[in-house]
Tab-separated table of N, CA and C in Angstrom:
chain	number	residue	atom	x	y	z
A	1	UNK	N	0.467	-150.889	-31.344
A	1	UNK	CA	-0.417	-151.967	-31.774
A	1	UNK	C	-1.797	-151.465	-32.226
A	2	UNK	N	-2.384	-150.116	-31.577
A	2	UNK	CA	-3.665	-149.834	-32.253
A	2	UNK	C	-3.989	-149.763	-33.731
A	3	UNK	N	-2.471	-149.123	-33.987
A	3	UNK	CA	-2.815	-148.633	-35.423
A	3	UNK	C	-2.478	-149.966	-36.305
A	4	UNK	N	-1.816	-150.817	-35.962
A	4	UNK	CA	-1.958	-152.293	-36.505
A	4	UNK	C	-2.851	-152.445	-36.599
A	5	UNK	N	-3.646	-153.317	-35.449
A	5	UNK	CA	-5.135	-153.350	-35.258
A	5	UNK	C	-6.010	-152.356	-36.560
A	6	UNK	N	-5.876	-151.628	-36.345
A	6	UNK	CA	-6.857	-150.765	-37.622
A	6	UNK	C	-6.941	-151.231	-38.726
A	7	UNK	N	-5.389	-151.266	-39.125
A	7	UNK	CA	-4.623	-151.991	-40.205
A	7	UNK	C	-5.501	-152.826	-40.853
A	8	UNK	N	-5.171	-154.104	-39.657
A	8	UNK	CA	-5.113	-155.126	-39.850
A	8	UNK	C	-7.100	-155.464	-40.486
A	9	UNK	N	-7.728	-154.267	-39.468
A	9	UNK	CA	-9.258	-154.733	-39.889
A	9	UNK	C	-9.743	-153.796	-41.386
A	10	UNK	N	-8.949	-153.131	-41.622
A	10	UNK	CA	-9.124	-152.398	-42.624
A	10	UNK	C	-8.978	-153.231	-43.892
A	11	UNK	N	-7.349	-154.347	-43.812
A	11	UNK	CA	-6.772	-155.140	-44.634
A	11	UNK	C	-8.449	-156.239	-45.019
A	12	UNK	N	-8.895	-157.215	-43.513
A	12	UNK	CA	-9.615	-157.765	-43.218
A	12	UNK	C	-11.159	-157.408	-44.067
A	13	UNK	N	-11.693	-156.257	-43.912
A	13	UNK	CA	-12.656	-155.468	-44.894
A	13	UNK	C	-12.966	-155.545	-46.101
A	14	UNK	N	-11.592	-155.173	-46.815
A	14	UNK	CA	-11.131	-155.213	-48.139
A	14	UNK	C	-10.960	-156.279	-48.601
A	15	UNK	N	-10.427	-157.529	-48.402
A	15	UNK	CA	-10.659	-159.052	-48.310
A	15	UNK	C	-12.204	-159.387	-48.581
A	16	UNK	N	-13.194	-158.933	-47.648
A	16	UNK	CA	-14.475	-159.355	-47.826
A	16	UNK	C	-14.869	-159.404	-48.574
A	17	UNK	N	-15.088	-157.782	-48.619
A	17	UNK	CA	-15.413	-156.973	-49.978
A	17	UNK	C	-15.206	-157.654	-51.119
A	18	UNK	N	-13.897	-157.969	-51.480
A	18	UNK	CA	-13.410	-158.514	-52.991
A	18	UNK	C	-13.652	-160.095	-53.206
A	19	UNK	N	-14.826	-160.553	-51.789
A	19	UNK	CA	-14.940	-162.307	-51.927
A	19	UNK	C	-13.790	-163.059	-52.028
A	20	UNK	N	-12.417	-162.396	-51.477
A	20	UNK	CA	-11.269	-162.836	-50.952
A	20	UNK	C	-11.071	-163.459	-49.908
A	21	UNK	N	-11.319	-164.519	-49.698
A	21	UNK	CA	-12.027	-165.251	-48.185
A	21	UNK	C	-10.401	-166.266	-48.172
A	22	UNK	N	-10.001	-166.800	-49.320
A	22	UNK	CA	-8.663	-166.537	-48.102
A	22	UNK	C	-7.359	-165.580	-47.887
A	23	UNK	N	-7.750	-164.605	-48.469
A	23	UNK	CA	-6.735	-163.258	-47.961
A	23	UNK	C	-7.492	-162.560	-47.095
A	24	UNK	N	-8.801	-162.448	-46.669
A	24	UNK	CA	-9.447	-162.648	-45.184
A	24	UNK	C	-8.930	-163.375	-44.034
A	25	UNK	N	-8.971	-164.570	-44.612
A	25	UNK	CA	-8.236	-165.628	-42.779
A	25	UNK	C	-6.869	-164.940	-43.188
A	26	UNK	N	-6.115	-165.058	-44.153
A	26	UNK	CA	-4.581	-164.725	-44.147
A	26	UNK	C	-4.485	-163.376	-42.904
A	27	UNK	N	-5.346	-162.525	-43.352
A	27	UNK	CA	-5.000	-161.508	-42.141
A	27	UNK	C	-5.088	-161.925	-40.966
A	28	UNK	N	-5.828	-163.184	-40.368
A	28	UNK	CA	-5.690	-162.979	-38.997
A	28	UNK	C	-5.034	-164.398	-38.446
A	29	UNK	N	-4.126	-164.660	-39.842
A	29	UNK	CA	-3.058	-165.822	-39.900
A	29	UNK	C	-2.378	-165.623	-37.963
A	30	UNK	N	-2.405	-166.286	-37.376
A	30	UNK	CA	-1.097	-166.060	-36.313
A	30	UNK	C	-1.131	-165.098	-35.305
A	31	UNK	N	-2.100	-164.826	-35.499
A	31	UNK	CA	-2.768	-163.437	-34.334
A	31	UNK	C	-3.056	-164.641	-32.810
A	32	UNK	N	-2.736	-163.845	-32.093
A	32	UNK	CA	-3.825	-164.580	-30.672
A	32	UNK	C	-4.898	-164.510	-30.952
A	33	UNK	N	-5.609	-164.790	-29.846
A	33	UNK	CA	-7.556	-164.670	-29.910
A	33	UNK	C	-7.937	-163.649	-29.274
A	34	UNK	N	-6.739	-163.021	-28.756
A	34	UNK	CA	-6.998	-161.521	-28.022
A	34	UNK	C	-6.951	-160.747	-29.382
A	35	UNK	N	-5.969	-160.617	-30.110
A	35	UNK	CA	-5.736	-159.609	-30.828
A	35	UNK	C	-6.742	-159.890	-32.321
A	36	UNK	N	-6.673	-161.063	-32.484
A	36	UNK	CA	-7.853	-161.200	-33.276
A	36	UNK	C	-9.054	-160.766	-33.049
A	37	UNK	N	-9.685	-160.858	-31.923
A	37	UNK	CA	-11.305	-160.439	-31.383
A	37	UNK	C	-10.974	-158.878	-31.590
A	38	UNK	N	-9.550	-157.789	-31.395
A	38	UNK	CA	-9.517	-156.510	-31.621
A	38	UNK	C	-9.513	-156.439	-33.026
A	39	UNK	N	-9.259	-157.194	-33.770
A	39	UNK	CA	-9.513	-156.611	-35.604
A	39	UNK	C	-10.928	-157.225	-35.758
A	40	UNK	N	-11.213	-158.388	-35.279
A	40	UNK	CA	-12.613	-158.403	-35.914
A	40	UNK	C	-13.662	-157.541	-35.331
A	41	UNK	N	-14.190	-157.134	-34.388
A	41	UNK	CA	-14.264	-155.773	-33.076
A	41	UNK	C	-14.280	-154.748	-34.538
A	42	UNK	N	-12.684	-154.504	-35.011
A	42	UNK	CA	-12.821	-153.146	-35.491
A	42	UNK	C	-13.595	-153.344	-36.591
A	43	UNK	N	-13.330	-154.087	-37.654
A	43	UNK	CA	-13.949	-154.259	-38.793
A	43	UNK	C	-15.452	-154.580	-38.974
A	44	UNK	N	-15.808	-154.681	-37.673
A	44	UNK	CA	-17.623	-154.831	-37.672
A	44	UNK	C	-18.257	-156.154	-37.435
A	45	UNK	N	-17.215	-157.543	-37.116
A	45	UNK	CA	-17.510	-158.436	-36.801
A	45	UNK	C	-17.886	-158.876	-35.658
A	46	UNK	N	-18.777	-159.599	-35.079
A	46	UNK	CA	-19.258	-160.060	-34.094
A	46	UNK	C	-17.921	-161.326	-33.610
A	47	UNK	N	-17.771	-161.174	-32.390
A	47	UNK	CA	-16.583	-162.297	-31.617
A	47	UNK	C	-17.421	-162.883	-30.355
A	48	UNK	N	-17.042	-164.114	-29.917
A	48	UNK	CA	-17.693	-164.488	-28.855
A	48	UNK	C	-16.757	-164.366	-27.575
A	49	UNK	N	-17.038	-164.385	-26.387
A	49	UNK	CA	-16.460	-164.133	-25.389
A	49	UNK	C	-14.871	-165.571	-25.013
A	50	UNK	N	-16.017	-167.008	-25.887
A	50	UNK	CA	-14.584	-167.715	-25.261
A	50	UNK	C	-13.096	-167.271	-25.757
A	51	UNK	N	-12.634	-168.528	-24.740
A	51	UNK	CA	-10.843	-168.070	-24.952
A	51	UNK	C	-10.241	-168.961	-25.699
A	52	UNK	N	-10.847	-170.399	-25.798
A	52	UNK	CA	-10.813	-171.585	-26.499
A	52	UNK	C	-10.490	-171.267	-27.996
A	53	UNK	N	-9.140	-171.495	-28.710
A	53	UNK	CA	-8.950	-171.052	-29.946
A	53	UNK	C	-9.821	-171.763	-30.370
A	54	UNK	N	-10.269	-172.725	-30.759
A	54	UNK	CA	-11.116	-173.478	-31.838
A	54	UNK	C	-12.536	-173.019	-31.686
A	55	UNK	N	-13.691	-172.819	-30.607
A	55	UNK	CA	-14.502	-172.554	-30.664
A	55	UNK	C	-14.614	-171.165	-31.363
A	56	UNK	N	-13.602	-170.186	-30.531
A	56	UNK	CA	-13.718	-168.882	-31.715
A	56	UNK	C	-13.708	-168.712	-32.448
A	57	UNK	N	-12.612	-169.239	-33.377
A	57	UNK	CA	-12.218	-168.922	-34.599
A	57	UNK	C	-13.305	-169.814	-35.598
A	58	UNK	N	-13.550	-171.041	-34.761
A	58	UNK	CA	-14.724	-171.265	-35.751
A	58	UNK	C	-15.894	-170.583	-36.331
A	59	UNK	N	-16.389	-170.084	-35.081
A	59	UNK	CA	-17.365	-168.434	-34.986
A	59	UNK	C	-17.367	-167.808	-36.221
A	60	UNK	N	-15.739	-167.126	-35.573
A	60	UNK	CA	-15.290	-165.723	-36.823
A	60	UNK	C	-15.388	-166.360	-37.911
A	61	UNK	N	-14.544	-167.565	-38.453
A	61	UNK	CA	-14.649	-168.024	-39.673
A	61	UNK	C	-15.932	-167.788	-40.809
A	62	UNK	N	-16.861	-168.511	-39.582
A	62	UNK	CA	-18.638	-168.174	-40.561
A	62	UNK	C	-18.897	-167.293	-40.531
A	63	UNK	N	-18.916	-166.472	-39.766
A	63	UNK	CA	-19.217	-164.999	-40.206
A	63	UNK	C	-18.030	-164.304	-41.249
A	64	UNK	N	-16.655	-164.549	-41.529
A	64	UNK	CA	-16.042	-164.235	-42.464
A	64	UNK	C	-16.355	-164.177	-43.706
A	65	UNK	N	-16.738	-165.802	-43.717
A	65	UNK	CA	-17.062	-166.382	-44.779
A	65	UNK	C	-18.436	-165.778	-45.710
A	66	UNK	N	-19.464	-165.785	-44.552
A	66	UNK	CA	-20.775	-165.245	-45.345
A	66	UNK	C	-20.515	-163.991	-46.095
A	67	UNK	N	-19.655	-162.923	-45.189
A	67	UNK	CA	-19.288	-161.557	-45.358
A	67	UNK	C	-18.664	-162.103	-47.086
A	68	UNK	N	-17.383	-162.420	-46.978
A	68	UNK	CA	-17.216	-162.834	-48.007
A	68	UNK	C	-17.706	-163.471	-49.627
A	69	UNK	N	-19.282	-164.091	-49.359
A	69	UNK	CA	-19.863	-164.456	-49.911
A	69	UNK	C	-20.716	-163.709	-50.487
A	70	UNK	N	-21.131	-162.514	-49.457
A	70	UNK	CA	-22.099	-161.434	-50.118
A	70	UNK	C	-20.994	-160.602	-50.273
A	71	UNK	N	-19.814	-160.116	-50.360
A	71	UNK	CA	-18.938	-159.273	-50.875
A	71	UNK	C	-19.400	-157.758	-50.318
A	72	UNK	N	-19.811	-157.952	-48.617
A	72	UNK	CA	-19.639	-157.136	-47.818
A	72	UNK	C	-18.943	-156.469	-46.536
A	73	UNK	N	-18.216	-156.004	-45.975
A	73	UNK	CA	-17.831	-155.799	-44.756
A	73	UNK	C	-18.275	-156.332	-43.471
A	74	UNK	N	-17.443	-156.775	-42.103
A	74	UNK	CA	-18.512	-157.297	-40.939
A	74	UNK	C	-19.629	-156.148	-40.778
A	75	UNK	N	-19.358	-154.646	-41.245
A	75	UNK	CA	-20.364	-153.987	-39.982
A	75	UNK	C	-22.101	-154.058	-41.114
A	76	UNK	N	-21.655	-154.288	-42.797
A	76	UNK	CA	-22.548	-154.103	-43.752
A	76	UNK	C	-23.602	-155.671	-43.747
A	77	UNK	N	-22.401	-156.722	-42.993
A	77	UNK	CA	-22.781	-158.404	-42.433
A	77	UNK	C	-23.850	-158.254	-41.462
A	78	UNK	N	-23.839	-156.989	-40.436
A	78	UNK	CA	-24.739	-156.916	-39.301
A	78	UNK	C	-26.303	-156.284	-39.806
A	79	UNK	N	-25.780	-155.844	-40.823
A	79	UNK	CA	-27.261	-155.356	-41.264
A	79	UNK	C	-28.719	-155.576	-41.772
C-alpha cells in the first residue's frame, strides 16, 4: 500500500498542477479517510485530525480546489 499511496499523491499533484480539479477528487474517489489523509499527507496537503467523512473531505476539497486554481501542488499551496 505505500507505494500506492505515493502513487496515488503523485497522480493527485499532477491533477493540480494541470487545474484538473476533477481528476484531483477522482484520485481520492473511494479511498477511506485513513488512506486519503496518507495521499494528501504525501502530496503536501494539510488534513484535519477528524474521522467524520464529511467534515474532512470538505477540508481537503478547499484546499484541492485552490491548489487547483493556482495550478500548484499541496506542498507549493503551503507556501
Amino acid at each position: 500500500m505505500p507505494d500506492q499511496i505515493a502513487l496515488l499523491a503523485q497522480q493527485l499533484n499532477e491533477a493540480t498542477r494541470r487545474g484538473d480539479l476533477a481528476g484531483a477528487y477522482a484520485t481520492l474517489k473511494g479511498l477511506r479517510i485513513n488512506d486519503a489523509a496518507r495521499v494528501a499527507l504525501e502530496a503536501g496537503f494539510a488534513v484535519t485530525s477528524t474521522q467524520q467523512r464529511k467534515p474532512f473531505f470538505r477540508q481537503l476539497e478547499c484546499e484541492i480546489a485552490e491548489a487547483a486554481r493556482r495550478r500548484v501542488d499541496g506542498w507549493s499551496l503551503r507556501q
